[in-house]
XYZ file of C-alpha atoms in Angstrom:
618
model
C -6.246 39.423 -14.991
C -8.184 37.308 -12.864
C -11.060 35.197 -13.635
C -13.752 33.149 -12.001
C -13.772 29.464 -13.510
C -17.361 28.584 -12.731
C -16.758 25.387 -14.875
C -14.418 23.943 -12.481
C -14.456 23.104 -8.462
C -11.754 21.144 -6.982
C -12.530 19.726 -3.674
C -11.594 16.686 -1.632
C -13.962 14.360 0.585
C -12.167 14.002 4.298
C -13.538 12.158 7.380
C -13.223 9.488 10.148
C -11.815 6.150 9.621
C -15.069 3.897 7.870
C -17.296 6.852 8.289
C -18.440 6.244 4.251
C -16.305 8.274 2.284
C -15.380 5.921 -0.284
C -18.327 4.682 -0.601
C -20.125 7.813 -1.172
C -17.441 8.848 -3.916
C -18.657 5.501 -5.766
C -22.273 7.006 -5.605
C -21.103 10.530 -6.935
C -19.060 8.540 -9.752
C -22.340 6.189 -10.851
C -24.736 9.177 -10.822
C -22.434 11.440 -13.090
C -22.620 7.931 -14.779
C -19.302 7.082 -15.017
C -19.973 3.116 -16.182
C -21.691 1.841 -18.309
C -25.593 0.351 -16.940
C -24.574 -2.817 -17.392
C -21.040 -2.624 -15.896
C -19.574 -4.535 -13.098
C -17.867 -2.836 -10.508
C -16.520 -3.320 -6.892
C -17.493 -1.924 -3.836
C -15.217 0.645 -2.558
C -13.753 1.908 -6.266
C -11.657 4.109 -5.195
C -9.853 1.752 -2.535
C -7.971 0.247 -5.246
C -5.285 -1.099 -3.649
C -5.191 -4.748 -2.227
C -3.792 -3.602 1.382
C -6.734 -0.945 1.603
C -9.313 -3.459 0.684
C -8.285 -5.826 3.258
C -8.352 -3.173 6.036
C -11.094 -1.252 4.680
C -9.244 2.056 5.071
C -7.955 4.260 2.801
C -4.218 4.811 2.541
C -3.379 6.574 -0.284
C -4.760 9.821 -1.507
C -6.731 9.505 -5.016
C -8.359 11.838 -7.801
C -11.625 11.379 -10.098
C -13.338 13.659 -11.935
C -16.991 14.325 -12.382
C -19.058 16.102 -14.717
C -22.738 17.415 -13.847
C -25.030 19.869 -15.000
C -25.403 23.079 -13.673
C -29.112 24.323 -14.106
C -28.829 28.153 -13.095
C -25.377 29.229 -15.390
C -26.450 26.112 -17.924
C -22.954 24.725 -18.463
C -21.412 21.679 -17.755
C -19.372 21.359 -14.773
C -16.156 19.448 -13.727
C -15.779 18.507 -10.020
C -12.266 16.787 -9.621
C -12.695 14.724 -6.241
C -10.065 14.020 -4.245
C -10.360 10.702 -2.004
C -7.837 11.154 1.613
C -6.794 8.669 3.944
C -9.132 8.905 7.511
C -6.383 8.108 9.665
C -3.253 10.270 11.522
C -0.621 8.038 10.339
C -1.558 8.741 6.638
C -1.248 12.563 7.185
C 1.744 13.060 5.010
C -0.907 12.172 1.942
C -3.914 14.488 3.606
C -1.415 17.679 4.064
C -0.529 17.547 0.284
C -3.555 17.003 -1.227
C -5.547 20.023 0.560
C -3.131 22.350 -1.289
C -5.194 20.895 -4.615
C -8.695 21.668 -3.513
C -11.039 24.855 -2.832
C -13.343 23.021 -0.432
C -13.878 20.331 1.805
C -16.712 17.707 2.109
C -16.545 16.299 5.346
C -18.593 13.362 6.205
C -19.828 12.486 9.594
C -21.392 9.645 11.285
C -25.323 9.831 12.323
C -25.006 8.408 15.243
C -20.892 8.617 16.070
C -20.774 11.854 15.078
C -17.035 13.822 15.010
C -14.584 11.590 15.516
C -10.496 11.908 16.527
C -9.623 11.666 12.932
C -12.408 13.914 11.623
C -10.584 16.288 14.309
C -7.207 16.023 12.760
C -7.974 16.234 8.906
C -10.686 18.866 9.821
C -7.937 21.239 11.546
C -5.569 20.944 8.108
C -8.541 22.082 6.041
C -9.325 24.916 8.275
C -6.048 25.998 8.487
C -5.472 26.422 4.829
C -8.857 28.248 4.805
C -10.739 26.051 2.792
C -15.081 26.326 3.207
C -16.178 22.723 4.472
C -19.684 21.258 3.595
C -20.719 18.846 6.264
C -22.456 15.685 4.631
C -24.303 13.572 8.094
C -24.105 9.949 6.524
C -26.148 6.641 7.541
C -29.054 9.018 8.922
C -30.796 5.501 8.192
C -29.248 4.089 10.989
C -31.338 3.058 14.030
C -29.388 4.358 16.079
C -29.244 8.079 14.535
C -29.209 11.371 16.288
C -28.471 14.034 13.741
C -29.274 17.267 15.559
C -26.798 16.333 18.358
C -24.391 15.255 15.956
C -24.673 18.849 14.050
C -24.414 20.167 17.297
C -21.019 18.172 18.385
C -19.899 19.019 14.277
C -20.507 22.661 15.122
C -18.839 22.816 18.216
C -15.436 21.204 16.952
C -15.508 23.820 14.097
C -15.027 26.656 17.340
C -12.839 24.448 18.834
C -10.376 24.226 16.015
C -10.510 27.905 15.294
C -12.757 28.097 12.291
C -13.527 31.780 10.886
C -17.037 33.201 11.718
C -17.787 32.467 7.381
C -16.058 28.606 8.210
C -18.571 27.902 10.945
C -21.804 28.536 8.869
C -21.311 25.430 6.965
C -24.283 24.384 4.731
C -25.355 20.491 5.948
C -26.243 17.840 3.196
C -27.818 14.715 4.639
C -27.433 11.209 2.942
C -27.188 7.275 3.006
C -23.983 6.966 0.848
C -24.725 3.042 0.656
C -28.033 4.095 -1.523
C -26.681 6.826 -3.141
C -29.211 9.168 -1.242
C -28.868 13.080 -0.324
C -31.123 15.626 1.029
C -31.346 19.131 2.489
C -33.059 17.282 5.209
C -33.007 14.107 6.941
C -35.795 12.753 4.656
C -33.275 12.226 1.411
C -34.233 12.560 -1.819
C -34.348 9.408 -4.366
C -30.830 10.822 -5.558
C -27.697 12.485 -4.606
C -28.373 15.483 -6.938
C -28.640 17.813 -3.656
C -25.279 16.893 -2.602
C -24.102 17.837 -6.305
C -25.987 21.078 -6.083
C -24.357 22.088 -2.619
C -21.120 21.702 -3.746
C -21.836 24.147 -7.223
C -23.491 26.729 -4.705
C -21.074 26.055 -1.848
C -17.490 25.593 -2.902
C -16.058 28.542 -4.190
C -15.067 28.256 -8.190
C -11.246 28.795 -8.166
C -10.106 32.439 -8.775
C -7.351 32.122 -11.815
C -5.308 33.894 -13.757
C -5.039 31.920 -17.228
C -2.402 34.539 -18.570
C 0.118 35.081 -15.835
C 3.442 32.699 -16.084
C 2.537 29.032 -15.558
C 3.188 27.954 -11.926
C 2.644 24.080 -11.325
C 3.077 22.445 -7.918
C 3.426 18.659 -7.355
C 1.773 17.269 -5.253
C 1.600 13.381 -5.467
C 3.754 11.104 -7.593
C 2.554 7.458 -9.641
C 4.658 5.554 -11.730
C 4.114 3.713 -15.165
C 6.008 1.166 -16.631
C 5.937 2.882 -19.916
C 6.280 6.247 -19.770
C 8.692 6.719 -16.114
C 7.448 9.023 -13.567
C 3.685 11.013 -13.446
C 4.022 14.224 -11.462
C 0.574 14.967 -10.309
C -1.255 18.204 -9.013
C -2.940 21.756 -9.944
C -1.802 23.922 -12.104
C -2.347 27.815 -9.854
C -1.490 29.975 -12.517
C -0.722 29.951 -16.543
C -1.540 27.228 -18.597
C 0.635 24.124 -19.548
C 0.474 22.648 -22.948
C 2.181 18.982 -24.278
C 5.371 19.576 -25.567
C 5.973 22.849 -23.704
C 9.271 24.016 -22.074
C 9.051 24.431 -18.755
C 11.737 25.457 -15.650
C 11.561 22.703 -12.800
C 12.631 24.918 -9.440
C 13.563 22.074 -7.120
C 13.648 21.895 -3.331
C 17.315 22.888 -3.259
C 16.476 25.921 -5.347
C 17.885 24.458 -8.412
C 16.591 25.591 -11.716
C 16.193 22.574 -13.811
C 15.083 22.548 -17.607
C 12.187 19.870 -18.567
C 9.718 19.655 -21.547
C 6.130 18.507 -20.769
C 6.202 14.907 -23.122
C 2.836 13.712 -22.288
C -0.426 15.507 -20.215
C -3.144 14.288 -18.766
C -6.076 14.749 -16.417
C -8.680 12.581 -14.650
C -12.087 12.220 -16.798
C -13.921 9.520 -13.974
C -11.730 6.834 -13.230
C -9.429 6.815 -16.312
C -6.366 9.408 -17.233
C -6.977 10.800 -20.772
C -4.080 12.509 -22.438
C -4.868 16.335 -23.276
C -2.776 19.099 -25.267
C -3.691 21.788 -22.831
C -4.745 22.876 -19.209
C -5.849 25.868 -17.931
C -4.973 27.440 -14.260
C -7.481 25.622 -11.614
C -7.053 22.318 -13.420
C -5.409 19.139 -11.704
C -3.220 17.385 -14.194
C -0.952 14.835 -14.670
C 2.618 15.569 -16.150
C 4.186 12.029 -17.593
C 8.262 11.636 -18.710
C 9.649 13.636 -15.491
C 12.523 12.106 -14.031
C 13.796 12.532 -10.711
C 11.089 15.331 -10.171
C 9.812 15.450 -6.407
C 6.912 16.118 -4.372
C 6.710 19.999 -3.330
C 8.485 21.400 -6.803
C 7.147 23.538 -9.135
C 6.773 23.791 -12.566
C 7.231 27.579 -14.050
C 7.545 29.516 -17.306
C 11.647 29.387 -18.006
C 11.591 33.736 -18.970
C 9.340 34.000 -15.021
C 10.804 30.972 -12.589
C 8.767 31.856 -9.308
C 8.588 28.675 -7.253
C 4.992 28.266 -4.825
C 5.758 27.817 -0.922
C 6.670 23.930 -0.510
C 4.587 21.534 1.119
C 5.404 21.055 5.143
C 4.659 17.852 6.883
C 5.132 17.406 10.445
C 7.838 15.420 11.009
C 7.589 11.558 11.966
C 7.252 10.558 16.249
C 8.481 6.917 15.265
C 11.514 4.589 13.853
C 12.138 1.626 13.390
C 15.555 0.107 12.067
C 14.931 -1.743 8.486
C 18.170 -4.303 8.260
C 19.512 -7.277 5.617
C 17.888 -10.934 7.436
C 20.604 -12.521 9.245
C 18.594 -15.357 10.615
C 19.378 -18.807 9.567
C 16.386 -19.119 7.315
C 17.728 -15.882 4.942
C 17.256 -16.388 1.477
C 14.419 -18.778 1.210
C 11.745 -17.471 0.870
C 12.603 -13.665 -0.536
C 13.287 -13.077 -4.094
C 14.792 -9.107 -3.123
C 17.326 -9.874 0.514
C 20.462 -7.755 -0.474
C 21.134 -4.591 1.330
C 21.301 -3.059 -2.122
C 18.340 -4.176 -2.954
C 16.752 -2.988 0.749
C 18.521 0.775 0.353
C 17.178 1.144 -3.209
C 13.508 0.460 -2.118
C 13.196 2.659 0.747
C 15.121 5.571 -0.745
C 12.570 4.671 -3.684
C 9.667 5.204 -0.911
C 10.848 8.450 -0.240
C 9.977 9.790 -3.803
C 6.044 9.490 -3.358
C 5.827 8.811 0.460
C 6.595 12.452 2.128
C 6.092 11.981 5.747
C 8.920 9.100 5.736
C 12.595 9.414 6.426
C 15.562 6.916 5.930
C 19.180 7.314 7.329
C 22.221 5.563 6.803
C 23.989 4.168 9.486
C 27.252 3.138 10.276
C 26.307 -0.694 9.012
C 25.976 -0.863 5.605
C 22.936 -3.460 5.934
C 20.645 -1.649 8.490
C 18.794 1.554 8.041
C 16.371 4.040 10.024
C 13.138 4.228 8.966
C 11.083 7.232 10.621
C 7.540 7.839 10.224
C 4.421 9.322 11.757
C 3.395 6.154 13.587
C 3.309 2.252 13.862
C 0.719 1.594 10.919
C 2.650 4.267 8.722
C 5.675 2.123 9.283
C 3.561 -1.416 9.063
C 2.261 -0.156 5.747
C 5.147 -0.075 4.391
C 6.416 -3.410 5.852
C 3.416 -5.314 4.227
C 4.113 -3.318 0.855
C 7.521 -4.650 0.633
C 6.714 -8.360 2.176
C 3.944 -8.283 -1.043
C 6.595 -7.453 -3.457
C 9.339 -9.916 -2.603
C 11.579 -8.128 -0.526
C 13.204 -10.374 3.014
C 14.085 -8.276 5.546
C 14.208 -7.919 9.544
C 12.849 -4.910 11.475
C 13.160 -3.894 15.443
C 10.967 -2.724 18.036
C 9.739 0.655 16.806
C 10.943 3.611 19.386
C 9.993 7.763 19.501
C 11.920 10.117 17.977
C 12.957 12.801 20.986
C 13.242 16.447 20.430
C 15.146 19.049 21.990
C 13.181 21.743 23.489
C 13.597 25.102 24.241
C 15.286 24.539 27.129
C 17.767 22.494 25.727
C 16.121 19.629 27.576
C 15.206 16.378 25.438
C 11.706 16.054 24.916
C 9.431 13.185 24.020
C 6.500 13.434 21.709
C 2.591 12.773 23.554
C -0.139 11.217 21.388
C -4.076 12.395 22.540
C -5.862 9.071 22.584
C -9.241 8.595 22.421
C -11.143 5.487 23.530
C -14.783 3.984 23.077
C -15.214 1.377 25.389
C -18.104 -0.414 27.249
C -18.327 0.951 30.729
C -17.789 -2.449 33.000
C -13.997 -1.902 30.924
C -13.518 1.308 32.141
C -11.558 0.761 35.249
C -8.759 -1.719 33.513
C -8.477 0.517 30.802
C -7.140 3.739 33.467
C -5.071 1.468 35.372
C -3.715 0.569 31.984
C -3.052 3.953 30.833
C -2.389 4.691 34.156
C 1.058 2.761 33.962
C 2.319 3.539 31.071
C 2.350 7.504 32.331
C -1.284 8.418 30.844
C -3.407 11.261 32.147
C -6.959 11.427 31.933
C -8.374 15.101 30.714
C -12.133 13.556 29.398
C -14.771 11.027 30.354
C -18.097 11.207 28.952
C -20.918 8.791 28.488
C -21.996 8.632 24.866
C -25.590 8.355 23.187
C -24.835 4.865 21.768
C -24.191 3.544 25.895
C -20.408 3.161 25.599
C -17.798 5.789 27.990
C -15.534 7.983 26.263
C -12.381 8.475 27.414
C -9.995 11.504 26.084
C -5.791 10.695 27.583
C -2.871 12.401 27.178
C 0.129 9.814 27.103
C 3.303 9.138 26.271
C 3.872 7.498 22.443
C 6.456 5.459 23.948
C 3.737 4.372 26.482
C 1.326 3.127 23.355
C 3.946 0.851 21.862
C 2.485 -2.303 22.102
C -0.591 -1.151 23.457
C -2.994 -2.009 20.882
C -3.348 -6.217 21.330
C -3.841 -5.486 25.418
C -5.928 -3.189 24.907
C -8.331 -5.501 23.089
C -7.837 -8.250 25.123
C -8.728 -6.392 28.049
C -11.989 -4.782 26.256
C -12.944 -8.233 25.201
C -12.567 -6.620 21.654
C -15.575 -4.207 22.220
C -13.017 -0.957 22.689
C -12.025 1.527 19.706
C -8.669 3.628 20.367
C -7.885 6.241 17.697
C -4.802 8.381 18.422
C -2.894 11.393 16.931
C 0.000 13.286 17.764
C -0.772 16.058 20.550
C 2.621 17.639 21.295
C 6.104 17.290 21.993
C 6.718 17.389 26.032
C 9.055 16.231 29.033
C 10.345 12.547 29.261
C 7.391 11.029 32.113
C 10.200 8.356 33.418
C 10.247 4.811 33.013
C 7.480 3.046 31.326
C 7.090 -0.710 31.359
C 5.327 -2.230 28.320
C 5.964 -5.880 28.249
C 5.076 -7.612 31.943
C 5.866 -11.168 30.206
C 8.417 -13.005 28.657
C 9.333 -14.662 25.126
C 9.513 -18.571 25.119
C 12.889 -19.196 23.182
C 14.075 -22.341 21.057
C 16.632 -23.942 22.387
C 17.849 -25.577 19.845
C 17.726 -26.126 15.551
C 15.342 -28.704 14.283
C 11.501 -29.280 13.419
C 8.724 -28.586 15.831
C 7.199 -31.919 17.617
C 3.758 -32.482 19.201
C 5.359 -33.947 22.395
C 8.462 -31.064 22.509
C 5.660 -28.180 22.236
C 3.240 -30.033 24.940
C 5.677 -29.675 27.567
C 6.422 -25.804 26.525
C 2.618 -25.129 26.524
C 2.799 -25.558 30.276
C 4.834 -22.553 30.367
C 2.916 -19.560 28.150
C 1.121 -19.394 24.489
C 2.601 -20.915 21.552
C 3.020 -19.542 18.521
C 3.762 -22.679 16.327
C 2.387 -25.350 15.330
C 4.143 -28.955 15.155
C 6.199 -29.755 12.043
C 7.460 -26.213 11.496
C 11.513 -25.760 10.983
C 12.753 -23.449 13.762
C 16.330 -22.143 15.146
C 18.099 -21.677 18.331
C 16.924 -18.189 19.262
C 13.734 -17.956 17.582
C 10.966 -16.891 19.525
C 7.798 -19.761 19.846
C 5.787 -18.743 22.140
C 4.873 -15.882 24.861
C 5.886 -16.760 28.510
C 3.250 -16.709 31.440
C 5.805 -14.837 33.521
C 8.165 -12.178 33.305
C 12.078 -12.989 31.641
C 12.346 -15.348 28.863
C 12.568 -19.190 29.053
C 14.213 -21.569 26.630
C 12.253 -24.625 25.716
C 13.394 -27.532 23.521
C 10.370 -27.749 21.198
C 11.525 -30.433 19.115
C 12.227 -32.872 21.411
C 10.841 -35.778 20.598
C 9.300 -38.950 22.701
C 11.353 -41.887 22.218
C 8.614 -44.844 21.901
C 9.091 -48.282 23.170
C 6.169 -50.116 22.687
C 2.634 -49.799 20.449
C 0.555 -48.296 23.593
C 2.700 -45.719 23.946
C 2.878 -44.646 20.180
C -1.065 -44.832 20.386
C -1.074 -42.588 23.480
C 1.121 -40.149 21.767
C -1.390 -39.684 19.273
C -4.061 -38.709 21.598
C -1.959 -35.222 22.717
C -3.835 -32.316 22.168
C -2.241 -29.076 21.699
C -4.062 -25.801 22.055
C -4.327 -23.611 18.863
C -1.296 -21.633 18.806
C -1.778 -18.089 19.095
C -1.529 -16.682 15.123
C -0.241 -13.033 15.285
C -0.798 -10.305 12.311
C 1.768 -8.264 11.418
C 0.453 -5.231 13.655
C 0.401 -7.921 16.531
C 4.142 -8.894 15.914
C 5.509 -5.184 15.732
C 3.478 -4.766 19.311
C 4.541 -7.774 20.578
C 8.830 -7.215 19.909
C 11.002 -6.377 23.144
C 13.844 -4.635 22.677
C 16.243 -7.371 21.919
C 14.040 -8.819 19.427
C 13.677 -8.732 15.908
C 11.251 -9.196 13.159
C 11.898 -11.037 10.339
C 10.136 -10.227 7.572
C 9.249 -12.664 4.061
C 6.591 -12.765 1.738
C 5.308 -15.886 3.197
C 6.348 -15.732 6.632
C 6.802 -13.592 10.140
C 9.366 -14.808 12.592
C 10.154 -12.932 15.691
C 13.561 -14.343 17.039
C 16.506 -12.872 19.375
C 18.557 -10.168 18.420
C 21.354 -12.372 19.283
C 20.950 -16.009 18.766
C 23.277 -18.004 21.020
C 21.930 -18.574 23.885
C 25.489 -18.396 25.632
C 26.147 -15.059 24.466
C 23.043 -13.868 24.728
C 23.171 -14.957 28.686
C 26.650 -12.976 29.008
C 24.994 -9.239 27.541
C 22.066 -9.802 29.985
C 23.932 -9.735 32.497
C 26.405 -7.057 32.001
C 23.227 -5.237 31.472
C 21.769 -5.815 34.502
C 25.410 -5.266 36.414
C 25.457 -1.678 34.503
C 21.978 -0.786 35.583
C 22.586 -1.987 38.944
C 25.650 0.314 39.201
């Protein structure tokens, strides 16, 4: 028999990248008062990880739970909130969560208004059917325009195919930095609104409390003490501690499991429970080797739920042991058992990755749904000790119908001053874009909608700020899969390349400055191979950077000292991965980034360049 919960709503909080999500979950967690009056607390709760506090994104999908007061039925409810990434590359963690929630808060910009990623978690929601309250944020801004925002809002709703019921959203206005919400543009002294919205808005979840329990997993944590945490809602039955349950696995295995420890989200902390009904999202502790997208059933009815689908990764890069002459000393984790065992751990919690084995026992291919999916996980690992060397990411092609290969496309959208306009076409213009939007916005910036290659955005990023004087935004996500567009060239310079083993000297990196950027400074241990520098023209150059002046008399040690280098260029990880050619690697350590030559001597190295160019001439 099924019932209406109307103590329960489950929904999750999607938008743009820094459109406010986060920080108007921490104002829904302090006025359900969560701490204590007196209690100190960062900024940005929920971003509890290091890597999404330095980029000020979120990464990782999270739950909290609420509870408020509900005047008209006069019960207590619980709202469990689920925090999602804002950007494509993160979509493995958006398309899993959804499948936990009833409804959708999705928060838009005042004066931005719908953004690329609002358009790509927006379409997931829609497509699983889920009703969508639209929450304008920073209406305090200056800058603010909230009827043509609801207006662009409205009109991406059509344009994604929402349902007649979908497009009559109910709009909540707020300032989520004040903890502010209103009907209106003139908030309220609270966010109680918001809270009443959602109790009137999102449906209660329709349950059946008696039918055999059916569990799916959705997201997976790990604690030192008690193994593996399977997390996600329970659709039908209920699931009690110490229970005997049926895990139905991917394979269509039937696995049996007893439920050692339960737990659900009560604010920001995990309390253990004996029960849950259907409509709750729990936490299942003492699971090993369970998986994201299994279910757990009654053992007398095993009925698995459809599996979660993720759209397969556009990307790859190849993860491999460090062969460089510096291995080993700065790592604590460098073996290629140690290297296989972490990524194959990765694949446990991170869906939208894939690793192969290849026919080296040291090098593996990682796959994933773009360049920050994959640097993610390169800064993870660096964090925790692991060494390792990584190539030039590449796309993944597809066969088509046809039988043809095919490439995927990425939609990119740009926000760039207009005098920038022109260089950033004939940009996109070479590396096989095509232009299908160009409108002038309401905060005096140009618009631009592409179409291009993903091959054609490798390495785009740095040039494309350099170019925009650091005043454009590009957000991209994948747009299709589509015919290879021909040769596309990325790099139009060179690498400056040590010549030689030894430590960096003032007067041996003078004389290379002459010929590009550096990217050392002096005293710095470097090898034959390694790449210092960027060259001003295209093909590499080798430079002997630690060469040093031989002095003969006191004027000439004095001049010496009077050299002054230019500030080396310092590169990000993001900058490194944009910057590699195709014979270079990365190598990766917790305290350092190298990018050096796939192959080292300079002798051989000269022999393979040009057989290459003999086979493309032929």
């Amino acid at each position: 028999m099924t019932v209406t919960r109307t103590d329960l709503r489950n929904i999750a909080i999607i938008a743009h990248v820094d459109h406010g999500k986060t920080t108007l979950v921490d104002g829904m967690l302090r006025q359900a008062s969560v701490f204590r009056e007196n209690q100190q607390v960062a900024e940005r709760i929920m971003d509890s990880n290091d890597l999404e506090r330095e980029r000020g994104i979120t990464i990782l999908a999270k739950n909290t739970a609420i509870h408020i007061h509900d005047s008209e039925t006069n019960q207590e409810v619980k709202i469990n909130i689920v925090d999602t990434p804002g950007h494509a590359d993160f979509g493995g963690e958006v398309e899993r969560v959804l499948n936990m929630v009833d409804g959708v808060l999705l928060l838009v910009d005042a004066a931005e208004g719908p953004r690329p990623q609002t358009r790509f978690v927006l379409k997931k929601a829609l497509e699983l059917g889920h009703r969508a309250i639209v929450v304008i944020n920073k209406v305090d801004r200056k800058d603010a325009s909230t009827d043509r925002v609801l207006n662009e809002t409205f009109d991406l709703f059509i344009e994604l195919g929402a349902t007649d019921e979908q497009a009559e959203f109910p709009v909540v206005y707020a300032i989520a930095t004040a903890h502010q919400a209103g009907l209106t543009p003139e908030v309220s002294s609270d966010l109680q609104p918001l809270f009443e919205t959602i109790l009137r808005e999102i449906p209660a979840p329709q349950v059946d409390p008696d039918a055999p329990l059916q569990m799916l997993v959705t997201t997976l944590d790990y604690n030192a003490y008690r193994g593996l945490t399977a997390i996600g809602r329970v659709f039908a039955g209920k699931i009690q501690a110490g229970q005997s349950v049926s895990r139905l696995t991917l394979k269509g295995e039937q696995l049996p499991e007893t439920i050692r420890y339960l737990y659900e989200q009560d604010g920001l902390e995990r309390i253990e429970i004996e029960e849950a009904t259907a409509g709750d999202i729990v936490a299942v502790a003492g699971l090993e080797g369970i998986e994201i997208g299994e279910t757990l059933a009654d053992p007398e009815f095993p009925k698995a739920l459809p599996a979660i689908k993720v759209e397969e990764p556009t990307v790859r890069m190849a993860f491999g042991v460090n062969t460089s002459p510096f291995a080993g000393r700065e790592g604590r984790w460098g073996t290629s058992r140690r290297l296989r065992e972490r990524l194959f751990n990765e694949l446990k919690s991170n869906v939208a990755l894939r690793v192969e084995e290849t026919d080296s026992a040291d090098t593996f291919i990682v796959s994933g749904r773009g360049e920050l999916h994959l640097a993610i996980l390169i800064e993870t690992m660096r964090r925790e000790g692991y060494e390792f060397q990584v190539s030039r990411p590449e796309v993944i092609l597809h066969e088509g119908p046809d039988g043809k290969m095919e490439e995927p496309y990425e939609e990119v959208f740009i926000e760039t001053p207009p005098e920038t306009v022109g260089v950033v076409v004939e940009m996109l213009g070479k590396r096989r874009g095509e232009m299908t939007n160009m409108i002038d916005s309401a905060t005096g910036t140009v618009l631009l909608t592409f179409v291009v290659p993903t091959r054609g955005m490798l390495g785009f990023r740095y040039q494309f700020l350099t170019a925009t004087r650091g005043l454009g935004v590009m957000n991209t996500i994948f747009h299709s899969y589509g015919p290879a567009s021909g040769v596309i060239t990325s790099r139009s310079r060179g690498s400056l390349i040590a010549w030689e083993d030894g430590t960096t000297t003032t007067f041996g990196l003078k004389n290379a400055e002459e010929r590009g950027t550096l990217f050392l400074t002096p005293g710095r241990d470097v090898y034959a191979g390694m790449v210092v520098g960027e060259h001003q023209r295209p093909g590499d150059l080798e430079v002997n950077v630690v060469k040093a002046k031989h002095l003969t008399n006191m004027r000439n040690s004095i001049r010496d000292i009077e050299v002054r280098l230019t500030p080396p260029r310092d590169m990000s990880l993001d900058e490194c991965i944009e910057y590699l050619a195709d014979d270079e690697l990365l190598e990766v350590t917790p305290k350092s980034l190298i990018i050096r030559k796939r192959i080292l001597d300079h002798h051989i190295r000269g022999r393979e360049v040009k057989r290459a160019k003999t086979t493309a001439e032929a």
